[in-house]
Every structure is written in structure tokens, then in C-alpha cells.
Coordinates of C-alpha atoms in Angstrom, one line a residue:
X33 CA 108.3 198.1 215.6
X34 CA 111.3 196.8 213.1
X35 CA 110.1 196.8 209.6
X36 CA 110.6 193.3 208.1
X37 CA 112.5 194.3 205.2
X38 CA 112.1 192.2 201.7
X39 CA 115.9 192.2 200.2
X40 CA 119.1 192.2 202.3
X41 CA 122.3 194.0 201.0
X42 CA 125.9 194.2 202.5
X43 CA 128.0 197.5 202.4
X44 CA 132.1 196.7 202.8
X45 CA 134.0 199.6 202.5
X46 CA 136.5 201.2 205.4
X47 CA 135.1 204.7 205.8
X48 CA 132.6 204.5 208.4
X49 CA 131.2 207.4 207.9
X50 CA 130.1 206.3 204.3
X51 CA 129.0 203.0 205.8
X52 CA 126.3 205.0 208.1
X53 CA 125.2 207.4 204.8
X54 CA 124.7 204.2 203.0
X55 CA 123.2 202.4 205.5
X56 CA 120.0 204.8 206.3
X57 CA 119.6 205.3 202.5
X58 CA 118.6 201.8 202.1
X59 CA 117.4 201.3 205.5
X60 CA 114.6 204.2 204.1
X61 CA 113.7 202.1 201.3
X62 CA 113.2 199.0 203.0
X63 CA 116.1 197.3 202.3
X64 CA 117.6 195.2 205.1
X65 CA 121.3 196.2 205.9
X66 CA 124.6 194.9 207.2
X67 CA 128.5 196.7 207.1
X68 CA 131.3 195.2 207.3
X69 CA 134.9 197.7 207.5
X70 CA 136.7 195.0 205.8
X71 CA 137.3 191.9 203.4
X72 CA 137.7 189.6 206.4
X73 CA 134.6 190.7 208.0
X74 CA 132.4 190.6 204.7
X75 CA 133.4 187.0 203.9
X76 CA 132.4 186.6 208.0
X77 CA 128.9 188.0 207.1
X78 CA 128.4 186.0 203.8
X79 CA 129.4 183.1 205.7
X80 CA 126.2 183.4 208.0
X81 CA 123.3 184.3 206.2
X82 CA 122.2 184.9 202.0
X83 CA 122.8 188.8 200.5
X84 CA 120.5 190.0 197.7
X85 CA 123.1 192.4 196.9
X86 CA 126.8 194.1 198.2
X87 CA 128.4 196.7 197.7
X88 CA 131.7 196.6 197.3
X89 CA 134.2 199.0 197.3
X90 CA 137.3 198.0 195.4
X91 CA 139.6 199.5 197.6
X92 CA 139.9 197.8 201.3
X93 CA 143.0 197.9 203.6
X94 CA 142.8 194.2 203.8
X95 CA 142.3 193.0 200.4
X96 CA 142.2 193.9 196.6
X97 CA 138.4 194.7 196.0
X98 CA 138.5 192.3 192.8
X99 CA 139.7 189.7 194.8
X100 CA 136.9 190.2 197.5
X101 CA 134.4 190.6 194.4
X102 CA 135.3 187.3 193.2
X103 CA 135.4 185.4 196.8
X104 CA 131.9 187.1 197.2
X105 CA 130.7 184.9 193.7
X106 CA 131.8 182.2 194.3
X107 CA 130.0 181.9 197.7
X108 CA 127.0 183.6 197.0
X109 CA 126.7 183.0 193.0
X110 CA 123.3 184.6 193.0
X111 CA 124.6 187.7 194.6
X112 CA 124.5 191.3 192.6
X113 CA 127.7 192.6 193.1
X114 CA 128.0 196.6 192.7
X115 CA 131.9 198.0 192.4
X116 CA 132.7 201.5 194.3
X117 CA 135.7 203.6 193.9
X118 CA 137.0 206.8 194.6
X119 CA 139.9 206.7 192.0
X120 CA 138.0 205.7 188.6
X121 CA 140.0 203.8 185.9
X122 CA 138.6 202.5 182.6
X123 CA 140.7 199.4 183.7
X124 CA 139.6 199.5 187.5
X125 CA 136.0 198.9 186.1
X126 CA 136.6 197.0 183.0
X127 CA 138.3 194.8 185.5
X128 CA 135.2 194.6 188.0
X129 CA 133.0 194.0 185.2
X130 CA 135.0 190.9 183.8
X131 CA 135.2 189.6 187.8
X132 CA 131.1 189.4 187.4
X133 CA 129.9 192.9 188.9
X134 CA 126.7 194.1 188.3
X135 CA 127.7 197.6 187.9
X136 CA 131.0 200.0 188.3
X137 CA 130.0 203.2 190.4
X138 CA 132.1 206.7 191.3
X139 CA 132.2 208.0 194.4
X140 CA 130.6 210.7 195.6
X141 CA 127.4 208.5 195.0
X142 CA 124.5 210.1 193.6
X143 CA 121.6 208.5 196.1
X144 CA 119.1 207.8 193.4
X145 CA 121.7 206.6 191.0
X146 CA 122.6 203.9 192.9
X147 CA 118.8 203.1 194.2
X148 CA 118.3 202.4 190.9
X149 CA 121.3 200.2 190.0
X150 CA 120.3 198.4 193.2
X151 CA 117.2 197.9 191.7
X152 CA 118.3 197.1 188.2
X153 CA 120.0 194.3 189.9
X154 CA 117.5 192.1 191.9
X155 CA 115.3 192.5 189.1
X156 CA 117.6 190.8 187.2
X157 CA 118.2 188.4 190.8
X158 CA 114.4 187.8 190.5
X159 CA 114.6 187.0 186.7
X160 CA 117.8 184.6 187.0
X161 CA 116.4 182.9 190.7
X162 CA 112.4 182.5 188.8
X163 CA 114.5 180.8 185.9
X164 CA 116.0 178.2 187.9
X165 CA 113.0 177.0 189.4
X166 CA 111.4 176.8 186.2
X167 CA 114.0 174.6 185.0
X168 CA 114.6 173.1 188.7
X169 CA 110.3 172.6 187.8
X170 CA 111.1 171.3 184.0
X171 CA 113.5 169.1 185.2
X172 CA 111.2 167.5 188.0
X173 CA 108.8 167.2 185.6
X174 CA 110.8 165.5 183.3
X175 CA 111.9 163.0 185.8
X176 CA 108.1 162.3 186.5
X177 CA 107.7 162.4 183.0
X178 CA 110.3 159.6 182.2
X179 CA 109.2 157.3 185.6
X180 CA 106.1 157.3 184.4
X181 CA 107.0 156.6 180.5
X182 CA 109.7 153.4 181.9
X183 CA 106.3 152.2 184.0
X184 CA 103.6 152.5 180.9
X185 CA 106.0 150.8 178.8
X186 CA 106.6 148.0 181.1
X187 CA 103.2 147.3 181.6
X188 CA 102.2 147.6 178.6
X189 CA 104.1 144.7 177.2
X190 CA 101.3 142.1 178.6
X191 CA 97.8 142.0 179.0
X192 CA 99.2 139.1 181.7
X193 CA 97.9 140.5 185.1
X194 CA 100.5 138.9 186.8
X195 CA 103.3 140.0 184.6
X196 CA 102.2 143.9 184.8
X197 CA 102.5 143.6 188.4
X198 CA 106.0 142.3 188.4
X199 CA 107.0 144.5 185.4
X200 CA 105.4 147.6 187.1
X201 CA 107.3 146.8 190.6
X202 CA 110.7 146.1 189.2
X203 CA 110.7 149.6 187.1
X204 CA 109.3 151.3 190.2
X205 CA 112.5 150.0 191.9
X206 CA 115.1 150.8 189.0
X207 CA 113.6 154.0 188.4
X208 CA 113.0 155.3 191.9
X209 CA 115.4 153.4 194.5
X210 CA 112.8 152.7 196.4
X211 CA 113.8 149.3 198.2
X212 CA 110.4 147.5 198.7
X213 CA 106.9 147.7 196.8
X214 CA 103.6 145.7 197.0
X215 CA 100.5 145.6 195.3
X216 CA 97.0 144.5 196.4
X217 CA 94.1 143.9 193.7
X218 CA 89.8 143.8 195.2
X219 CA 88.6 140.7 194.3
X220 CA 85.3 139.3 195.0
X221 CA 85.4 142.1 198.0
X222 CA 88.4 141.4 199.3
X223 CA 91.9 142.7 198.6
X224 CA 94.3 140.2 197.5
X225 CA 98.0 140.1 197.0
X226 CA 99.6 140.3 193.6
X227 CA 102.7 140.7 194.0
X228 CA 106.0 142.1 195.7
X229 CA 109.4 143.6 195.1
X230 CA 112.2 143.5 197.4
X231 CA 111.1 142.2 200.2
X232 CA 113.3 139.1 202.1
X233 CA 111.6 135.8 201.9
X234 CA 110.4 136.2 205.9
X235 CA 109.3 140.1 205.0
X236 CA 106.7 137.9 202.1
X237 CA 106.2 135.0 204.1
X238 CA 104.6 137.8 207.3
X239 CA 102.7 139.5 204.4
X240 CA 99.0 138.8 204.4
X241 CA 97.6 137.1 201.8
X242 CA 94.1 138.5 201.9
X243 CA 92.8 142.0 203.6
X244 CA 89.8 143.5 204.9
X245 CA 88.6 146.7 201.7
X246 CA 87.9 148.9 205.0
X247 CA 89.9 147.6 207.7
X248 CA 93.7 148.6 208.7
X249 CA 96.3 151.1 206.5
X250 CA 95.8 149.3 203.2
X251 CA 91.9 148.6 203.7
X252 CA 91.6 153.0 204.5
X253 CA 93.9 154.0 201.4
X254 CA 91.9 151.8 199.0
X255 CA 88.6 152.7 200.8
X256 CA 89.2 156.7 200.9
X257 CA 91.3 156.6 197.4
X258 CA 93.5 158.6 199.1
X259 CA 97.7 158.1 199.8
X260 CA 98.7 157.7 203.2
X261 CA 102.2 158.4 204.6
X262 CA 104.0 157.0 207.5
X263 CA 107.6 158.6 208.1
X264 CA 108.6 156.7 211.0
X265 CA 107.1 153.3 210.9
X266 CA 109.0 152.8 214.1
X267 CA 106.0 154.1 216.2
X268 CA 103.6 152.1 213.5
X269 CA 101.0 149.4 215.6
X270 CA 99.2 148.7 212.6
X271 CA 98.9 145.0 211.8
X272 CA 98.2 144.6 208.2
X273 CA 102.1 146.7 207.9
X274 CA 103.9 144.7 210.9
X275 CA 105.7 142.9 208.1
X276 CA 107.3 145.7 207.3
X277 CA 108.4 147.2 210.6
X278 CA 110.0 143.2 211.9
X279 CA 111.9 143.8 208.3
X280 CA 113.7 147.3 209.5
X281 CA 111.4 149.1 206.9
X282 CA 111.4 153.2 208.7
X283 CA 109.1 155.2 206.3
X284 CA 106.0 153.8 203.7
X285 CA 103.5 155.3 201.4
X286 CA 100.9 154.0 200.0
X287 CA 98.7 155.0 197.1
X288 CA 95.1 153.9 195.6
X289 CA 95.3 152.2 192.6
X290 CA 92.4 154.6 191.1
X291 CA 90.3 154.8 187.7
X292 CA 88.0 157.3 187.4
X293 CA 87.8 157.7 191.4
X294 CA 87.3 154.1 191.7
X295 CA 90.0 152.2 193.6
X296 CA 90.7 148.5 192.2
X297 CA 93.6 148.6 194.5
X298 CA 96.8 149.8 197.0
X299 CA 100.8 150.1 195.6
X300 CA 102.5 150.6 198.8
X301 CA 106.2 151.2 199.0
X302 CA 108.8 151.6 201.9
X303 CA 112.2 152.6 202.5
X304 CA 114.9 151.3 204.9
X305 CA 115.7 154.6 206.2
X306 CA 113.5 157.4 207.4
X307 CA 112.8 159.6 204.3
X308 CA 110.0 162.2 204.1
X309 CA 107.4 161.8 201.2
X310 CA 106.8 165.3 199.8
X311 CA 104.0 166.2 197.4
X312 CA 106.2 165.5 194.6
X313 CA 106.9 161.8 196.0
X314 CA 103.4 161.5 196.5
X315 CA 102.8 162.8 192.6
X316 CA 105.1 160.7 191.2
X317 CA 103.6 157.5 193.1
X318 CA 100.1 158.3 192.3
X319 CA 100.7 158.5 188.7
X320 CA 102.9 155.6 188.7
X321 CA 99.7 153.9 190.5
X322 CA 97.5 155.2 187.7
X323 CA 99.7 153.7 185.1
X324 CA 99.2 150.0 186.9
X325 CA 96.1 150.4 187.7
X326 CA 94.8 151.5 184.0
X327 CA 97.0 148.6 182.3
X328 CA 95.6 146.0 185.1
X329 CA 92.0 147.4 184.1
X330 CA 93.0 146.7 180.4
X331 CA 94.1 142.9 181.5
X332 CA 91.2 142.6 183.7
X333 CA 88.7 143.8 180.3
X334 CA 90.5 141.6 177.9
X335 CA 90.4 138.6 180.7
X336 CA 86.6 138.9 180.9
X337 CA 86.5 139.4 176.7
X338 CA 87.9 136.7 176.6
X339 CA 86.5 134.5 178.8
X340 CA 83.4 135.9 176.9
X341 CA 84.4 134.9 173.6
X342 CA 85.5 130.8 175.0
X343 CA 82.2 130.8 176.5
X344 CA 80.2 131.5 173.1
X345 CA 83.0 129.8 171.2
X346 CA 82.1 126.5 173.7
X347 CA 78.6 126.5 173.5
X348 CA 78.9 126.6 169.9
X349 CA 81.2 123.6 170.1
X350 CA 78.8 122.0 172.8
X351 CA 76.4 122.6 170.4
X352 CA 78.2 121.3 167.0
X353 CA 78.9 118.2 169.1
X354 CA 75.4 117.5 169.8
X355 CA 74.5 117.7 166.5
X356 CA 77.4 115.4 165.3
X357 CA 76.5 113.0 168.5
X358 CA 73.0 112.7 166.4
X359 CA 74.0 112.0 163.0
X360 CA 76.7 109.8 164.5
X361 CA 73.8 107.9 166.3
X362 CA 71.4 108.0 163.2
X363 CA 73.8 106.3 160.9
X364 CA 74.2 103.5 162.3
X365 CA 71.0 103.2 163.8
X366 CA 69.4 103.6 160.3
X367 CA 71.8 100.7 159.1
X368 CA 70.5 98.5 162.4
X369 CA 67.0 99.1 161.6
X370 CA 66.8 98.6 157.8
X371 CA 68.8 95.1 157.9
X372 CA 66.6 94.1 160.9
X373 CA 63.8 95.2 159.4
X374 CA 64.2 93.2 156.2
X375 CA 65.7 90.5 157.7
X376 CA 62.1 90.4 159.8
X377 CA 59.8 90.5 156.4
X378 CA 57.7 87.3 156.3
X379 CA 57.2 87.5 152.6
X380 CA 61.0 87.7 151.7
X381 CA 63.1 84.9 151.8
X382 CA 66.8 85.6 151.6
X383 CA 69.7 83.3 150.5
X384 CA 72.6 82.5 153.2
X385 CA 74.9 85.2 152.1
X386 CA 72.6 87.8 151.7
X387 CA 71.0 86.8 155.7
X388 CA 74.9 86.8 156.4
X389 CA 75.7 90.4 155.2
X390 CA 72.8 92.1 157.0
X391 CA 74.3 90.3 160.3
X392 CA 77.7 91.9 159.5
X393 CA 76.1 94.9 158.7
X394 CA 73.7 94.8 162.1
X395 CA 77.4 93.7 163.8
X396 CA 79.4 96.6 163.0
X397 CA 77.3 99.2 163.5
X398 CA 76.5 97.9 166.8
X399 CA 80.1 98.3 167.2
X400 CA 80.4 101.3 166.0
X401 CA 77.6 102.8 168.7
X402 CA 79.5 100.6 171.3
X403 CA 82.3 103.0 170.8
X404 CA 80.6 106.4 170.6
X405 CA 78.9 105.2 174.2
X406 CA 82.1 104.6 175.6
X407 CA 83.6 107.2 174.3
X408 CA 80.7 109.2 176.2
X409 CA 80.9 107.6 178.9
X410 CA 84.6 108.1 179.6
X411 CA 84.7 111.8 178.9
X412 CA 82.1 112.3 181.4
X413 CA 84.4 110.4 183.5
X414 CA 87.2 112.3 182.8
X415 CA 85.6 115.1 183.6
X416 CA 84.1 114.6 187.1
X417 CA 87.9 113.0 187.7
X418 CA 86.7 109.4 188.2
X419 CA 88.2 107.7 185.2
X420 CA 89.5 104.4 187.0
X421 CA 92.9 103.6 186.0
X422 CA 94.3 100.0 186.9
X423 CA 98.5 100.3 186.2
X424 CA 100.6 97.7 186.2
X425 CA 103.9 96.8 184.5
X426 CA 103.1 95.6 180.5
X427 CA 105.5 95.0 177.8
X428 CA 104.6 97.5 175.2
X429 CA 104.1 94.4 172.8
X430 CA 101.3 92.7 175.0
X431 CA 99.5 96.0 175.1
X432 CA 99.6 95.9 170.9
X433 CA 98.2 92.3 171.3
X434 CA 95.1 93.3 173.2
X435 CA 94.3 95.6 170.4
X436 CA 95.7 94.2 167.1
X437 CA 92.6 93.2 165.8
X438 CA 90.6 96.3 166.0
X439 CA 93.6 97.6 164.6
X440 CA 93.2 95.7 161.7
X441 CA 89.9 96.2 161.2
X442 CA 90.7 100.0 161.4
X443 CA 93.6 99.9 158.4
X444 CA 92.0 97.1 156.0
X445 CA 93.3 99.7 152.9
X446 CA 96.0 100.6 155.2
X447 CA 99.8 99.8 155.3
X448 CA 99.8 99.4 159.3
X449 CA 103.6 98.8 160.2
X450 CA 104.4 98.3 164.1
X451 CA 107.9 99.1 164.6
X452 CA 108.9 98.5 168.3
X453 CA 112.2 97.8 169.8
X454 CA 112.6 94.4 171.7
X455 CA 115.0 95.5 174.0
X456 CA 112.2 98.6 175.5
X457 CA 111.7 97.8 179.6
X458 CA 107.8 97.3 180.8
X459 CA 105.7 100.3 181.1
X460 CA 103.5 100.8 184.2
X461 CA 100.1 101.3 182.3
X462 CA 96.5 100.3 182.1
X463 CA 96.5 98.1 178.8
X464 CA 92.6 99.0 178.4
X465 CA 92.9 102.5 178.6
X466 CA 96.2 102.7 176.6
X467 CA 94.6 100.8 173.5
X468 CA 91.8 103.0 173.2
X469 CA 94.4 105.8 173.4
X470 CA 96.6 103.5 170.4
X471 CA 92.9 102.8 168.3
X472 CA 91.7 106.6 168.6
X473 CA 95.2 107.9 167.2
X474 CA 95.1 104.8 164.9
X475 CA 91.7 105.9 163.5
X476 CA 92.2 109.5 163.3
X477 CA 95.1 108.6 160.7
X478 CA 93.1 106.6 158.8
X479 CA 89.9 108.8 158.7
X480 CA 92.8 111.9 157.7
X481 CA 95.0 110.1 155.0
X482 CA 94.4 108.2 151.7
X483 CA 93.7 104.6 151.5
X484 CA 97.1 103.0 150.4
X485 CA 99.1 105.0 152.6
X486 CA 101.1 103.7 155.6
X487 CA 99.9 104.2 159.3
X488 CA 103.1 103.9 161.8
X489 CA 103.5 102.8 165.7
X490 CA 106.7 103.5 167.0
X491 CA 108.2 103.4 170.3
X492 CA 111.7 104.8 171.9
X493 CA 113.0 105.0 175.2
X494 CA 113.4 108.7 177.0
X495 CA 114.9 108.7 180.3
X496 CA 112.3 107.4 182.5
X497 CA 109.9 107.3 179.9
X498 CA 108.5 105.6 176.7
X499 CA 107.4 107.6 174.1
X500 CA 105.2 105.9 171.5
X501 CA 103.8 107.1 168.5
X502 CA 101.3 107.3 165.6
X503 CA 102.7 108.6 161.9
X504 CA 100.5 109.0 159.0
X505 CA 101.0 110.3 155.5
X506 CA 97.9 112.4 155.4
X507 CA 97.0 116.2 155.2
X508 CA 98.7 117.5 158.0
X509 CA 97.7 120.1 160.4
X510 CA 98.5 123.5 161.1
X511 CA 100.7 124.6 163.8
X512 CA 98.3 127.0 164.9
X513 CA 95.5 124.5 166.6
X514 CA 98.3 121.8 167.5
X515 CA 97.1 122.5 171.2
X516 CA 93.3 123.2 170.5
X517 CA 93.1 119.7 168.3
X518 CA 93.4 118.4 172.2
X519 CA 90.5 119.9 173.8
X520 CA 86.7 118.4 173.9
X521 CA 84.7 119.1 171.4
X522 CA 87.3 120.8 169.3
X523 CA 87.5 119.6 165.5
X524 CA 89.0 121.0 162.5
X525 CA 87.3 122.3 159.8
X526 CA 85.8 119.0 158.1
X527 CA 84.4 120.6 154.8
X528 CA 88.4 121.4 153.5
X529 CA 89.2 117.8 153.5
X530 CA 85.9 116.2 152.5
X531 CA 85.7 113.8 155.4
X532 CA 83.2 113.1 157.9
X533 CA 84.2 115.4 161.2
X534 CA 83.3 113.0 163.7
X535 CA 82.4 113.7 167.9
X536 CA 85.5 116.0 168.3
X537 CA 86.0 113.4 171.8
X538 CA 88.8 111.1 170.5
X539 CA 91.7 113.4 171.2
X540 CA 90.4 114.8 174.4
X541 CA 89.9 111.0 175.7
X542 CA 93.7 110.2 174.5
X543 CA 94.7 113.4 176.4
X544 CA 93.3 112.6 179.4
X545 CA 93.8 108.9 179.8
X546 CA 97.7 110.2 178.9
X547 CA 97.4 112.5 181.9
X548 CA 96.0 109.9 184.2
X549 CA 99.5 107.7 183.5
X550 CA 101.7 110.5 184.8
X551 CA 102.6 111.2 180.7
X552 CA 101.9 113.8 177.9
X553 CA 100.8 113.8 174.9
X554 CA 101.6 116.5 171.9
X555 CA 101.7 116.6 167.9
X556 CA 104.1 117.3 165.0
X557 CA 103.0 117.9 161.9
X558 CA 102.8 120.7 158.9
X559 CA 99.8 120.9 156.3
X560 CA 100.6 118.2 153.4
X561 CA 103.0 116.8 155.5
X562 CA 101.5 113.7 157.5
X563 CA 101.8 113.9 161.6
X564 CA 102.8 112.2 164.1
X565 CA 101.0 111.7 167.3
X566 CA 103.2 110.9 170.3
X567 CA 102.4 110.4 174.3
X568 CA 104.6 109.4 177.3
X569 CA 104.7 106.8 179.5
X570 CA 105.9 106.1 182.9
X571 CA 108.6 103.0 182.5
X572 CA 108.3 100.6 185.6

């Protein structure tokens, strides 16, 4: 039986007889052994198959033995190259040794002399050869490394679950070349598409929306939280991945999106050529999936937090509104019921003026609960989406006229100044709901600015809109809670200014009744500054 040998050398030289000596010297210690007579037939041999080592001798009737040396480097690089002569020079073998041989040797050879320098030689092969795949390793590595820095840092730019899916799939693409990615999330038991990259619009449209967390390819990876290749999705019957194969998609892989063991979801991705994914593919995608799934965990933790903290924050608000729905109620009340009351005692008779104060008194404060009803009434409304709205084409001026005298009331120490053009078209509104929009911004400005002051309704034309507005002169309000000043409930912080805070409603009522013309509303304003309250509406 042959014995396999471990390292292969090749012996050129033209004595034959040398090449036979040679030949069972090495053969003896294992080594496996080819001759070649002749330049041409060495670079015949080096042509087929890889040499540990040749020796060379540096005479040959074909060709310079340098020159052979040097041909034998530069198709073998690796090779250790050992010079032989039988005519030494100090210049034959400084020669060799500049050419890139291992070592210079005499003939006659001394057997275990040039065992050894064989040796020598692929221990320094085995040295060189373990070096480059460390670095071929380090380099790997690094490229891993670097994917999977480019992907951290992309996702973590958001705690947005829907922009750490796109940010995670585009990188995956620029770092990788990998033409088409997905991404499926478990939600409420079901796996759900997030997102996709480089798919064509049919290739997305095929894709289903929704999977099964056991059934088909996608339902197996994220139920096992284990990857899954497919190299020739050509022979693929698999439904939940047809999308792929009707887009010309040949090899996919897909990988868990796991946290401690626990899949939250699938990254598959898929190539438009047949491609093998190796273990170091599959590394690379599995940390990459690690990566989204850790920053989607982070999203999905700060989404609940917070979530958590508007749920506390609202039924703190809820509950600040009911007690400011009380004392709102008990005012006025008490006002009712101490002028009805005296105006009911038998033993007092009062004069005309005094009967008639208590009656204005009794009068606005049933006014004043008229409103905070109504106000009720319409948020609730508002909420369940059942405000009624009844549009129809009004000149902006009509709709001041409806309300001009509770806007008077509202700015008796006042300047109120209407300043709207004559020359504005009709706007398609509900004059009702739009004046209680017009009194509520008209009566915030009044309850946030000093008497004295001026209150201001404007109007412009925009496109196909009209945009009206209300400016005061009073404190201002920061830029920070310009949108929360909209939602219900929602007041600023009444103890800085000294005034009475109020339901927190009016603005929320203006917002919606805005929204149910089609229009907007929004603020401007800085602290100290005044603000200006303006809303859009539909022209006719």
C-alpha cells in the first residue's frame, strides 16, 4: 500500500542517476516526489499541481538555473527553493540567494545535510502559510467587524422602529452587495412585515403582509432561531418565498432576529445569482441580525416607556381636569345660589338696582355654565367623531356678526380691532362652530394678556385657503409645548402667570372643529412676546 506522503518536493536536474539517489532519500522520509530532467519539464510539473519544495540545480541544458529559480517564484511564491551545483561560486550562490532561494548547496550532497535544509524550509513554509491565514482571518474579521460597526451605527441613530429597519436594510446593502433584504417583526403572534430593500414594486406587492410564527421558511427560522439557506431557489416550492423566485432571485438566507435565544423576528436576504452562504456569510448575517434586533428591542422598550409615561401623564391630566371641571362648576353655582337665595328672603326688601344686579349676576353665570356644558358636550363629540358640521359658503364678515357680541362682552378692557379685507372670497364653513372656534381664541387672549392691551382678528387669503387669526400682546408661550397647548386637557402651568387655568378643553375644541373643515390650526409665539393663533379654511 502507497504511503500518503505529507509534503511534495520536485527534483530538476539532468543527471538521472542523481535524480533516482534523490528521489529514494526523500521517498524514505515520507516526502512525496516528482523529477523533471529539465527546465521545460519542471515548469510542466509546477503547472499541474502545488510543490512544498524543489530542488533546483542551477545548471540545466535548457535553461540558466537562476532563471528557472525565478520562473519557479513567481508561479509557486510559497515554494522553498534549494540551489544545487557542482561548480561553487561565491557569486553562483550570492546570485541564487538574491533570486529568493532558500538555501545554496554543493554537490556531492551530504544526505542529512540537505534533510535538514529541507526541513529548515517548510518550517519556515508552515510559519509564512499559518501567517497568512491569520491575517487572511484578521482581515475577515475586520470586515465583520466594520459591517457590523456601519449597521450599529445606523440603527442607532433612532429609537424610530421603522427608521432602524430602513437604516439597517440600506447599510446591509452598501456594505454587503447583497441585492434584496426583508425584515419581519412577531406582533401580537403573528409576524408582520417592516420593511424591504431592493426589491421591484411587483417583488413587494407578492410579499405577504402577515405570516404564520410556525408555518412556511420564515415561520421555521424564527420558530427554531436558527438560519436557513437555500442555494438554488430555483427548485424552491415554498409559498411564503415565491415572491422571490417570480423576481429571478437564485440563492436566500435567512436569519433569526434573536435576543437572548428569543426570536422577535426573520432578516432574510437573496441574491440574483446562485452564490453559496458559507459559515462566514452566515456569521456575518447573524450578527448583523443581532444588531437589528437589539436596537428594535431598545425602540420597542422606549415605545412601551413611553406609552407608560403618556398614560400616567393623562390620567394626571384627566384627573387635574376634573378637579378644574369642579371649581369651574362651584363658582358659578355659588354666585347662582347666594343671589337667588337673597333675592328669595322674605324679610329683605331690596331696591330696583340692587334686585337688578343679582339678575345680571344669576345671568352670567348661567352663561358662563352654558359654556362649560357645551364645551363638554362637544369634546365628547369630537371624540366619538360625531360632531355635526353644517358647511356652507359665508363671508368671513357675517361669521364675525354672529359672534360680535359675545365678543364684546369678552374684551370690555380690551382694545378688540377686526382687521379683515373686503375683497376675501366666501369660506365654506359652519358659522356656529367657527365662532366658538373665533370666542375660545378670543378668550384665551384676554384671560393671557393685560387689560388695556389690544386683541387682533385678521384674515389673508392663501391659495385655496383663508387663514384667519387671533394676536394678543400677552405673555407668550414657549416653543416647546406649541403642539401640546393643542391636546385635551393640556394647560400650562397657571401658578407662573397668576391666572385662573381654566378646563384645558378650549384649544382641543378649536382643533378639532378646524379639522372637521378640511383646515389646520398652529401657533406663533415666544415668552413676552404676545401670539398669534391662526387656523385654515377651505375657500368655496
Amino acid at each position: 500500500m502507497e504511503k500518503k506522503a505529507r509534503e511534495s518536493v520536485l527534483v530538476v536536474d539532468d543527471d538521472l542517476d542523481f535524480l533516482q539517489i534523490i528521489s529514494r532519500i526523500l521517498e524514505n522520509k515520507g516526502y512525496g516526489v516528482a523529477t523533471a530532467p529539465s527546465a521545460g519539464e519542471a515548469i510542466s510539473r509546477l503547472k499541474e499541481r502545488f510543490y512544498h519544495a524543489a530542488i533546483l540545480d542551477i545548471s540545466l541544458p535548457d535553461a540558466d538555473g537562476t532563471e528557472l529559480l525565478s520562473r519557479v517564484l513567481e508561479m509557486q511564491p510559497e515554494i522553498i527553493a534549494i540551489m544545487l551545483t557542482g561548480h561553487s561560486s561565491v557569486q553562483n550562490a550570492v546570485k541564487s540567494l538574491n533570486c529568493g532561494a532558500f538555501a545554496y548547496l554543493e554537490k556531492p550532497l551530504d544526505p542529512g545535510n540537505l534533510l535538514s535544509v529541507i526541513s529548515r524550509g517548510l518550517e519556515k513554509q508552515r510559519l509564512v502559510l499559518e501567517n497568512h491565514q491569520l491575517l487572511d482571518e484578521l482581515e475577515r474579521h475586520n470586515r465583520i467587524t466594520n459591517t457590523l460597526l456601519g449597521v450599529s451605527q445606523a440603527v442607532a441613530q433612532s429609537l424610530d422602529l421603522q427608521q432602524i429597519i430602513d437604516s439597517a436594510l440600506g447599510k446591509l446593502a452598501d456594505c454587503t452587495g447583497l441585492e434584496a433584504s426583508f425584515v419581519y417583526l412577531q406582533k401580537d403572534g403573528r409576524l408582520v412585515l417592516m420593511g424591504h430593500h431592493g426589491l421591484s414594486r411587483a417583488m413587494a406587492g407578492a410579499m405577504k403582509k402577515e405570516l404564520d410564527t410556525k408555518g412556511g421558511t420564515i415561520g421555521r427560522i424564527f420558530e427554531n432561531t436558527r438560519p436557513f439557506v437555500i442555494e438554488d431557489m430555483t427548485k424552491f416550492i415554498g409559498r411564503d418565498l415565491q415572491f422571490l423566485v417570480t423576481g429571478g432571485c437564485r440563492s436566500f438566507a435567512g436569519v433569526p432576529l434573536a435576543i437572548l435565544g428569543e426570536s422577535i423576528g426573520v432578516m432574510g436576504v437573496a441574491t440574483n445569482f446562485a452564490i453559496r452562504f458559507g459559515p462566514n456569510n452566515i456569521e456575518l448575517l447573524t450578527g448583523i441580525g443581532r444588531e437589528i434586533a437589539i436596537a428594535v428591542r431598545n425602540a420597542q422598550l422606549y415605545e412601551e416607556a413611553s406609552s407608560a409615561n403618556a398614560l400616567r401623564e393623562l390620567d394626571s391630566m384627566r384627573t387635574e381636569f376634573l378637579a378644574n371641571v369642579s371649581h369651574e362648576l362651584r363658582t358659578p353655582l355659588a354666585v347662582i345660589k347666594g343671589s337667588a337665595n337673597s333675592l328669595l328672603q322674605p324679610d329683605v326688601i331690596f331696591d330696583e338696582q340692587t334686585r337688578r344686579d343679582f339678575l345680571v349676576s344669576i345671568d352670567k353665570d348661567a352663561d358662563t355654565l352654558t359654556r362649560l356644558v357645551d364645551d363638554l358636550l362637544i369634546m365628547s363629540r369630537l371624540e366619538a367623531d360625531a360632531l355635526e358640521v353644517s358647511r356652507r359658503p359665508r363671508p368671513l364678515a357675517d361669521v364675525i356678526d354672529f359672534i360680535r357680541d359675545r365678543l364684546d362682552n369678552l374684551t370690555t378692557r380690551h382694545q378688540l380691532r377686526v382687521d379683515i379685507p373686503d375683497d376675501l372670497p366666501p369660506v365654506n364653513v359652519d358659522e356656529q362652530r367657527i365662532g366658538e372656534v373665533l370666542t375660545n381664541l378670543v378668550e384665551n387672549a384676554v384671560k393671557f394678556s393685560d387689560d388695556g392691551t389690544a386683541i387682533v382678528i385678521g384674515a389673508r387669503r392663501d391659495g385655496q385657503e383663508v387663514i384667519m387669526s387671533v394676536t394678543d400682546e400677552g405673555i407668550g408661550i414657549p416653543g416647546e409645548i406649541h403642539e401640546r397647548i393643542f391636546e385635551r386637557f393640556f394647560q400650562g402651568d397657571g401658578r407662573k402667570t397668576g391666572r385662573r387655568k381654566g378646563t384645558g378643553l378650549g384649544l382641543a375644541i378649536c382643533r378639532g372643529i378646524v379639522e372637521a373643515h378640511g383646515g389646520r390650526i398652529w401657533v406663533e409665539s415666544q415668552p413676552g412676546k404676545g401670539a398669534r393663533f391662526s387656523f385654515s379654511l377651505p375657500v368655496d
